Amino acid sequence: MLQYLKNENWFKLLEKEFVKDYFVQILKFYQYEKQSFKLFPSEHKIFATLNLTSFEDLKVVIIGQDPYHALGQANGLCFSVSDGIKKPPSLVNIFKELQSDLGFPIPETGNLEPWAKQGVLLLNTTLTVREGEPGSHAKKGWELFTDKIISIISTKKEGVIFLLWGNHAQEKEKLIDITKHLILKAAHPSPLARGAFFGCKHFSKTNSHLIQLGKAPINWQIKDKTLFD
């Protein structure tokens, strides 16, 4: 699994974790599960969020829970799906809020890689899941690892904007130094929140804060691929 963490700086920042008992147990658990179940995302995409968003360029963190659990959906970025896959309801609502906030059209694709490449870390707190069983790899050690990622960002960087959507994400607030970073909180974009996510304007607020810090804003518009790309 670790051979797929290609970003050298993230690897160096996290390498002490890889020899700890909890991480050794993650690796053993994953190999055991792989013998009996289909697991998502595919192994080479487990660390996609770290590979696509370099530590140096990181500006924004969005925290999800665990990967999508249906075939073809999970691509290693929270809330994101691969090209050609139907957008899940939470992602549909994210795009609705983006359209309301900044006026961007809702794209056909739900692939959020363009955000990741601009410095938006799309981090699930659990990095793997069994097919058809949401939460099946929770409390197996992944949360210790992703908490460490959040803590490293909080300690070693300044001026990062954390978008905490829903109670699960907001539990991570205690890991973040609010004297150095901005936290924006909202309800979860899931339809179960009955529309409470709408109107948070986190996309425009994030860009306003980045500009205040002298940083380039995020281009939140997702453009669909065409035959001419």
PDB file of C-alpha atoms in Angstrom:
ATOM      1  CA  MET A   1       0.000   0.000   0.000  1.00  0.00           C
ATOM      2  CA  LEU A   2       2.662   2.512   0.999  1.00  0.00           C
ATOM      3  CA  GLN A   3       4.340   2.290  -2.387  1.00  0.00           C
ATOM      4  CA  TYR A   4       1.380   4.288  -3.707  1.00  0.00           C
ATOM      5  CA  LEU A   5       2.153   7.313  -1.518  1.00  0.00           C
ATOM      6  CA  LYS A   6       4.190   9.002  -4.222  1.00  0.00           C
ATOM      7  CA  ASN A   7       4.522  12.495  -2.750  1.00  0.00           C
ATOM      8  CA  GLU A   8       7.943  12.549  -1.112  1.00  0.00           C
ATOM      9  CA  ASN A   9       7.279  15.454   1.251  1.00  0.00           C
ATOM     10  CA  TRP A  10       4.095  13.915   2.625  1.00  0.00           C
ATOM     11  CA  PHE A  11       5.954  10.624   2.999  1.00  0.00           C
ATOM     12  CA  LYS A  12       8.703  12.300   5.014  1.00  0.00           C
ATOM     13  CA  LEU A  13       6.193  14.147   7.188  1.00  0.00           C
ATOM     14  CA  LEU A  14       4.328  10.937   7.965  1.00  0.00           C
ATOM     15  CA  GLU A  15       7.039   8.271   7.928  1.00  0.00           C
ATOM     16  CA  LYS A  16       7.199   7.994  11.729  1.00  0.00           C
ATOM     17  CA  GLU A  17       3.552   6.897  11.660  1.00  0.00           C
ATOM     18  CA  PHE A  18       4.268   3.991   9.347  1.00  0.00           C
ATOM     19  CA  VAL A  19       6.245   2.072  11.980  1.00  0.00           C
ATOM     20  CA  LYS A  20       3.742   2.619  14.784  1.00  0.00           C
ATOM     21  CA  ASP A  21       1.664  -0.327  15.956  1.00  0.00           C
ATOM     22  CA  TYR A  22      -1.634   1.149  14.827  1.00  0.00           C
ATOM     23  CA  PHE A  23      -0.414   1.636  11.254  1.00  0.00           C
ATOM     24  CA  VAL A  24       1.102  -1.825  11.091  1.00  0.00           C
ATOM     25  CA  GLN A  25      -2.316  -3.106  12.145  1.00  0.00           C
ATOM     26  CA  ILE A  26      -3.986  -1.058   9.389  1.00  0.00           C
ATOM     27  CA  LEU A  27      -1.775  -2.742   6.808  1.00  0.00           C
ATOM     28  CA  LYS A  28      -2.493  -6.213   8.221  1.00  0.00           C
ATOM     29  CA  PHE A  29      -6.217  -5.521   8.397  1.00  0.00           C
ATOM     30  CA  TYR A  30      -6.294  -4.235   4.818  1.00  0.00           C
ATOM     31  CA  GLN A  31      -4.468  -7.280   3.459  1.00  0.00           C
ATOM     32  CA  TYR A  32      -6.801  -9.600   5.372  1.00  0.00           C
ATOM     33  CA  GLU A  33      -9.919  -7.797   4.143  1.00  0.00           C
ATOM     34  CA  LYS A  34      -8.666  -7.773   0.566  1.00  0.00           C
ATOM     35  CA  GLN A  35      -8.735 -11.576   0.516  1.00  0.00           C
ATOM     36  CA  SER A  36     -12.498 -11.719   1.118  1.00  0.00           C
ATOM     37  CA  PHE A  37     -14.023  -8.399   0.049  1.00  0.00           C
ATOM     38  CA  LYS A  38     -13.885  -5.834  -2.728  1.00  0.00           C
ATOM     39  CA  LEU A  39     -12.412  -2.684  -1.186  1.00  0.00           C
ATOM     40  CA  PHE A  40     -12.626   0.935  -2.305  1.00  0.00           C
ATOM     41  CA  PRO A  41     -10.925   2.993  -3.521  1.00  0.00           C
ATOM     42  CA  SER A  42      -8.539   0.846  -5.535  1.00  0.00           C
ATOM     43  CA  GLU A  43      -5.255   0.417  -3.699  1.00  0.00           C
ATOM     44  CA  HIS A  44      -3.297   2.821  -5.907  1.00  0.00           C
ATOM     45  CA  LYS A  45      -5.796   5.607  -5.086  1.00  0.00           C
ATOM     46  CA  ILE A  46      -5.872   5.254  -1.283  1.00  0.00           C
ATOM     47  CA  PHE A  47      -3.421   8.155  -0.895  1.00  0.00           C
ATOM     48  CA  ALA A  48      -4.659  10.128  -3.908  1.00  0.00           C
ATOM     49  CA  THR A  49      -5.478  13.183  -1.817  1.00  0.00           C
ATOM     50  CA  LEU A  50      -1.869  13.398  -0.595  1.00  0.00           C
ATOM     51  CA  ASN A  51      -0.437  12.746  -4.038  1.00  0.00           C
ATOM     52  CA  LEU A  52      -2.560  15.406  -5.743  1.00  0.00           C
ATOM     53  CA  THR A  53      -2.323  18.125  -3.080  1.00  0.00           C
ATOM     54  CA  SER A  54       1.239  18.915  -2.123  1.00  0.00           C
ATOM     55  CA  PHE A  55       1.980  20.045   1.420  1.00  0.00           C
ATOM     56  CA  GLU A  56       3.682  23.177   0.080  1.00  0.00           C
ATOM     57  CA  ASP A  57       0.670  24.280  -1.981  1.00  0.00           C
ATOM     58  CA  LEU A  58      -2.009  23.326   0.539  1.00  0.00           C
ATOM     59  CA  LYS A  59      -4.473  26.155   1.212  1.00  0.00           C
ATOM     60  CA  VAL A  60      -7.801  24.530   2.106  1.00  0.00           C
ATOM     61  CA  VAL A  61      -8.865  21.327   3.871  1.00  0.00           C
ATOM     62  CA  ILE A  62     -12.277  19.703   3.390  1.00  0.00           C
ATOM     63  CA  ILE A  63     -12.943  16.730   5.672  1.00  0.00           C
ATOM     64  CA  GLY A  64     -15.181  13.805   4.774  1.00  0.00           C
ATOM     65  CA  GLN A  65     -15.952  10.546   6.551  1.00  0.00           C
ATOM     66  CA  ASP A  66     -15.169   7.425   4.519  1.00  0.00           C
ATOM     67  CA  PRO A  67     -14.973   6.595   0.803  1.00  0.00           C
ATOM     68  CA  TYR A  68     -18.006   5.926  -1.347  1.00  0.00           C
ATOM     69  CA  HIS A  69     -18.792   2.232  -1.187  1.00  0.00           C
ATOM     70  CA  ALA A  70     -20.307   1.491  -4.618  1.00  0.00           C
ATOM     71  CA  LEU A  71     -18.379   0.179  -7.592  1.00  0.00           C
ATOM     72  CA  GLY A  72     -16.480   2.847  -9.506  1.00  0.00           C
ATOM     73  CA  GLN A  73     -17.315   5.770  -7.224  1.00  0.00           C
ATOM     74  CA  ALA A  74     -14.384   6.315  -4.854  1.00  0.00           C
ATOM     75  CA  ASN A  75     -11.273   7.988  -6.255  1.00  0.00           C
ATOM     76  CA  GLY A  76      -9.406   8.791  -3.042  1.00  0.00           C
ATOM     77  CA  LEU A  77     -10.783  12.314  -2.595  1.00  0.00           C
ATOM     78  CA  CYS A  78     -13.632  13.018  -0.202  1.00  0.00           C
ATOM     79  CA  PHE A  79     -16.990  13.826  -1.868  1.00  0.00           C
ATOM     80  CA  SER A  80     -15.415  13.217  -5.295  1.00  0.00           C
ATOM     81  CA  VAL A  81     -16.250  10.512  -7.837  1.00  0.00           C
ATOM     82  CA  SER A  82     -14.464   9.371 -10.962  1.00  0.00           C
ATOM     83  CA  ASP A  83     -15.412  10.752 -14.366  1.00  0.00           C
ATOM     84  CA  GLY A  84     -18.523   9.162 -15.836  1.00  0.00           C
ATOM     85  CA  ILE A  85     -19.961   8.164 -12.445  1.00  0.00           C
ATOM     86  CA  LYS A  86     -23.321   9.516 -11.279  1.00  0.00           C
ATOM     87  CA  LYS A  87     -22.889  12.224  -8.645  1.00  0.00           C
ATOM     88  CA  PRO A  88     -23.956  11.133  -5.141  1.00  0.00           C
ATOM     89  CA  PRO A  89     -26.548  13.319  -3.361  1.00  0.00           C
ATOM     90  CA  SER A  90     -24.048  15.141  -1.106  1.00  0.00           C
ATOM     91  CA  LEU A  91     -21.952  16.130  -4.095  1.00  0.00           C
ATOM     92  CA  VAL A  92     -25.047  17.290  -5.964  1.00  0.00           C
ATOM     93  CA  ASN A  93     -25.784  19.611  -3.037  1.00  0.00           C
ATOM     94  CA  ILE A  94     -22.185  20.867  -2.951  1.00  0.00           C
ATOM     95  CA  PHE A  95     -22.504  21.875  -6.589  1.00  0.00           C
ATOM     96  CA  LYS A  96     -25.894  23.499  -5.943  1.00  0.00           C
ATOM     97  CA  GLU A  97     -24.332  25.627  -3.207  1.00  0.00           C
ATOM     98  CA  LEU A  98     -21.405  26.469  -5.475  1.00  0.00           C
ATOM     99  CA  GLN A  99     -23.814  27.576  -8.193  1.00  0.00           C
ATOM    100  CA  SER A 100     -25.774  29.717  -5.718  1.00  0.00           C
ATOM    101  CA  ASP A 101     -22.622  31.183  -4.185  1.00  0.00           C
ATOM    102  CA  LEU A 102     -20.474  31.872  -7.248  1.00  0.00           C
ATOM    103  CA  GLY A 103     -22.777  31.321 -10.210  1.00  0.00           C
ATOM    104  CA  PHE A 104     -20.891  28.404 -11.735  1.00  0.00           C
ATOM    105  CA  PRO A 105     -22.915  25.905 -13.791  1.00  0.00           C
ATOM    106  CA  ILE A 106     -23.339  22.439 -12.316  1.00  0.00           C
ATOM    107  CA  PRO A 107     -20.944  20.118 -14.164  1.00  0.00           C
ATOM    108  CA  GLU A 108     -21.695  16.668 -15.491  1.00  0.00           C
ATOM    109  CA  THR A 109     -18.609  15.243 -13.816  1.00  0.00           C
ATOM    110  CA  GLY A 110     -18.216  14.869 -10.084  1.00  0.00           C
ATOM    111  CA  ASN A 111     -14.442  14.552 -10.223  1.00  0.00           C
ATOM    112  CA  LEU A 112     -12.909  17.116  -7.863  1.00  0.00           C
ATOM    113  CA  GLU A 113      -9.291  16.581  -8.903  1.00  0.00           C
ATOM    114  CA  PRO A 114      -9.057  20.176 -10.237  1.00  0.00           C
ATOM    115  CA  TRP A 115      -9.676  21.426  -6.683  1.00  0.00           C
ATOM    116  CA  ALA A 116      -7.058  19.057  -5.265  1.00  0.00           C
ATOM    117  CA  LYS A 117      -4.434  20.242  -7.746  1.00  0.00           C
ATOM    118  CA  GLN A 118      -4.970  23.836  -6.581  1.00  0.00           C
ATOM    119  CA  GLY A 119      -4.263  23.085  -2.927  1.00  0.00           C
ATOM    120  CA  VAL A 120      -7.594  21.787  -1.608  1.00  0.00           C
ATOM    121  CA  LEU A 121      -6.934  18.694   0.502  1.00  0.00           C
ATOM    122  CA  LEU A 122     -10.023  16.479   0.212  1.00  0.00           C
ATOM    123  CA  LEU A 123      -9.440  14.229   3.213  1.00  0.00           C
ATOM    124  CA  ASN A 124     -11.640  11.373   4.360  1.00  0.00           C
ATOM    125  CA  THR A 125     -11.015  10.418   7.980  1.00  0.00           C
ATOM    126  CA  THR A 126     -11.147   6.734   6.978  1.00  0.00           C
ATOM    127  CA  LEU A 127      -9.298   5.933   3.759  1.00  0.00           C
ATOM    128  CA  THR A 128     -10.802   2.561   2.782  1.00  0.00           C
ATOM    129  CA  VAL A 129     -14.172   0.780   2.876  1.00  0.00           C
ATOM    130  CA  ARG A 130     -15.790  -2.537   1.931  1.00  0.00           C
ATOM    131  CA  GLU A 131     -18.088  -2.580  -1.076  1.00  0.00           C
ATOM    132  CA  GLY A 132     -21.642  -1.864   0.023  1.00  0.00           C
ATOM    133  CA  GLU A 133     -20.753  -1.414   3.699  1.00  0.00           C
ATOM    134  CA  PRO A 134     -20.322   2.231   4.715  1.00  0.00           C
ATOM    135  CA  GLY A 135     -18.241   2.661   7.851  1.00  0.00           C
ATOM    136  CA  SER A 136     -16.878  -0.880   7.619  1.00  0.00           C
ATOM    137  CA  HIS A 137     -13.254   0.286   8.011  1.00  0.00           C
ATOM    138  CA  ALA A 138     -13.956   2.909  10.664  1.00  0.00           C
ATOM    139  CA  LYS A 139     -12.191   2.575  14.009  1.00  0.00           C
ATOM    140  CA  LYS A 140      -9.512   0.309  12.561  1.00  0.00           C
ATOM    141  CA  GLY A 141      -6.723   2.890  12.891  1.00  0.00           C
ATOM    142  CA  TRP A 142      -7.265   5.168   9.913  1.00  0.00           C
ATOM    143  CA  GLU A 143      -8.614   7.936  12.128  1.00  0.00           C
ATOM    144  CA  LEU A 144      -5.324   8.067  14.058  1.00  0.00           C
ATOM    145  CA  PHE A 145      -3.481   8.498  10.782  1.00  0.00           C
ATOM    146  CA  THR A 146      -5.734  11.202   9.366  1.00  0.00           C
ATOM    147  CA  ASP A 147      -5.809  13.017  12.718  1.00  0.00           C
ATOM    148  CA  LYS A 148      -2.021  13.141  12.448  1.00  0.00           C
ATOM    149  CA  ILE A 149      -2.304  14.677   8.984  1.00  0.00           C
ATOM    150  CA  ILE A 150      -4.606  17.388  10.345  1.00  0.00           C
ATOM    151  CA  SER A 151      -2.281  18.009  13.300  1.00  0.00           C
ATOM    152  CA  ILE A 152       0.773  18.315  11.043  1.00  0.00           C
ATOM    153  CA  ILE A 153      -1.035  20.859   8.876  1.00  0.00           C
ATOM    154  CA  SER A 154      -2.098  22.812  11.949  1.00  0.00           C
ATOM    155  CA  THR A 155       1.407  22.816  13.424  1.00  0.00           C
ATOM    156  CA  LYS A 156       3.602  23.300  10.378  1.00  0.00           C
ATOM    157  CA  LYS A 157       1.504  25.633   8.228  1.00  0.00           C
ATOM    158  CA  GLU A 158      -0.276  28.959   8.681  1.00  0.00           C
ATOM    159  CA  GLY A 159      -3.365  30.479   7.127  1.00  0.00           C
ATOM    160  CA  VAL A 160      -5.044  27.227   6.064  1.00  0.00           C
ATOM    161  CA  ILE A 161      -8.845  27.317   5.756  1.00  0.00           C
ATOM    162  CA  PHE A 162     -10.641  24.272   7.165  1.00  0.00           C
ATOM    163  CA  LEU A 163     -14.169  23.642   5.866  1.00  0.00           C
ATOM    164  CA  LEU A 164     -15.910  21.466   8.451  1.00  0.00           C
ATOM    165  CA  TRP A 165     -19.238  20.199   7.135  1.00  0.00           C
ATOM    166  CA  GLY A 166     -21.343  18.259   9.612  1.00  0.00           C
ATOM    167  CA  ASN A 167     -20.750  16.892  13.078  1.00  0.00           C
ATOM    168  CA  HIS A 168     -18.151  14.296  12.084  1.00  0.00           C
ATOM    169  CA  ALA A 169     -15.886  16.882  10.487  1.00  0.00           C
ATOM    170  CA  GLN A 170     -16.459  19.385  13.279  1.00  0.00           C
ATOM    171  CA  GLU A 171     -15.120  16.878  15.809  1.00  0.00           C
ATOM    172  CA  LYS A 172     -11.696  17.593  14.275  1.00  0.00           C
ATOM    173  CA  GLU A 173     -11.804  21.246  15.345  1.00  0.00           C
ATOM    174  CA  LYS A 174      -9.876  20.353  18.492  1.00  0.00           C
ATOM    175  CA  LEU A 175      -6.864  19.400  16.348  1.00  0.00           C
ATOM    176  CA  ILE A 176      -6.655  22.825  14.695  1.00  0.00           C
ATOM    177  CA  ASP A 177      -4.845  25.886  16.083  1.00  0.00           C
ATOM    178  CA  ILE A 178      -7.431  28.624  15.573  1.00  0.00           C
ATOM    179  CA  THR A 179      -4.817  31.327  16.210  1.00  0.00           C
ATOM    180  CA  LYS A 180      -3.118  30.306  12.944  1.00  0.00           C
ATOM    181  CA  HIS A 181      -5.945  29.000  10.774  1.00  0.00           C
ATOM    182  CA  LEU A 182      -9.540  29.813   9.798  1.00  0.00           C
ATOM    183  CA  ILE A 183     -12.341  27.341  10.452  1.00  0.00           C
ATOM    184  CA  LEU A 184     -15.638  27.628   8.546  1.00  0.00           C
ATOM    185  CA  LYS A 185     -18.427  25.354   9.796  1.00  0.00           C
ATOM    186  CA  ALA A 186     -21.678  24.316   8.160  1.00  0.00           C
ATOM    187  CA  ALA A 187     -24.172  21.479   8.161  1.00  0.00           C
ATOM    188  CA  HIS A 188     -23.307  18.396   6.142  1.00  0.00           C
ATOM    189  CA  PRO A 189     -24.275  18.627   2.445  1.00  0.00           C
ATOM    190  CA  SER A 190     -26.207  15.353   2.718  1.00  0.00           C
ATOM    191  CA  PRO A 191     -29.955  15.574   1.969  1.00  0.00           C
ATOM    192  CA  LEU A 192     -30.423  14.213   5.500  1.00  0.00           C
ATOM    193  CA  ALA A 193     -29.476  17.703   6.747  1.00  0.00           C
ATOM    194  CA  ARG A 194     -32.663  18.995   5.071  1.00  0.00           C
ATOM    195  CA  GLY A 195     -30.971  21.825   3.223  1.00  0.00           C
ATOM    196  CA  ALA A 196     -29.143  23.311   6.224  1.00  0.00           C
ATOM    197  CA  PHE A 197     -25.916  23.333   4.177  1.00  0.00           C
ATOM    198  CA  PHE A 198     -27.329  25.766   1.645  1.00  0.00           C
ATOM    199  CA  GLY A 199     -26.384  29.401   2.050  1.00  0.00           C
ATOM    200  CA  CYS A 200     -23.107  28.782   3.865  1.00  0.00           C
ATOM    201  CA  LYS A 201     -21.197  30.532   1.037  1.00  0.00           C
ATOM    202  CA  HIS A 202     -18.010  28.737   2.007  1.00  0.00           C
ATOM    203  CA  PHE A 203     -16.568  28.946  -1.490  1.00  0.00           C
ATOM    204  CA  SER A 204     -16.701  32.732  -1.732  1.00  0.00           C
ATOM    205  CA  LYS A 205     -15.690  33.145   1.924  1.00  0.00           C
ATOM    206  CA  THR A 206     -12.668  30.913   1.359  1.00  0.00           C
ATOM    207  CA  ASN A 207     -11.527  32.935  -1.632  1.00  0.00           C
ATOM    208  CA  SER A 208     -12.028  36.242   0.164  1.00  0.00           C
ATOM    209  CA  HIS A 209      -9.829  35.027   3.006  1.00  0.00           C
ATOM    210  CA  LEU A 210      -7.161  33.703   0.653  1.00  0.00           C
ATOM    211  CA  ILE A 211      -7.017  37.070  -1.092  1.00  0.00           C
ATOM    212  CA  GLN A 212      -6.695  38.806   2.294  1.00  0.00           C
ATOM    213  CA  LEU A 213      -3.711  36.560   2.992  1.00  0.00           C
ATOM    214  CA  GLY A 214      -2.138  37.485  -0.327  1.00  0.00           C
ATOM    215  CA  LYS A 215      -2.751  34.037  -1.808  1.00  0.00           C
ATOM    216  CA  ALA A 216      -4.322  33.141  -5.134  1.00  0.00           C
ATOM    217  CA  PRO A 217      -8.000  32.174  -4.788  1.00  0.00           C
ATOM    218  CA  ILE A 218      -9.270  28.734  -5.739  1.00  0.00           C
ATOM    219  CA  ASN A 219     -10.960  28.375  -9.112  1.00  0.00           C
ATOM    220  CA  TRP A 220     -13.903  26.312  -7.869  1.00  0.00           C
ATOM    221  CA  GLN A 221     -15.422  25.837 -11.326  1.00  0.00           C
ATOM    222  CA  ILE A 222     -15.286  22.236 -12.516  1.00  0.00           C
ATOM    223  CA  LYS A 223     -15.252  22.084 -16.296  1.00  0.00           C
ATOM    224  CA  ASP A 224     -16.451  18.998 -18.102  1.00  0.00           C
ATOM    225  CA  LYS A 225     -14.042  17.311 -20.462  1.00  0.00           C
ATOM    226  CA  THR A 226     -14.938  17.583 -24.147  1.00  0.00           C
ATOM    227  CA  LEU A 227     -13.785  15.918 -27.315  1.00  0.00           C
ATOM    228  CA  PHE A 228     -11.576  18.939 -27.888  1.00  0.00           C
ATOM    229  CA  ASP A 229      -9.646  18.756 -24.617  1.00  0.00           C
TER     230      ASP A 229
END
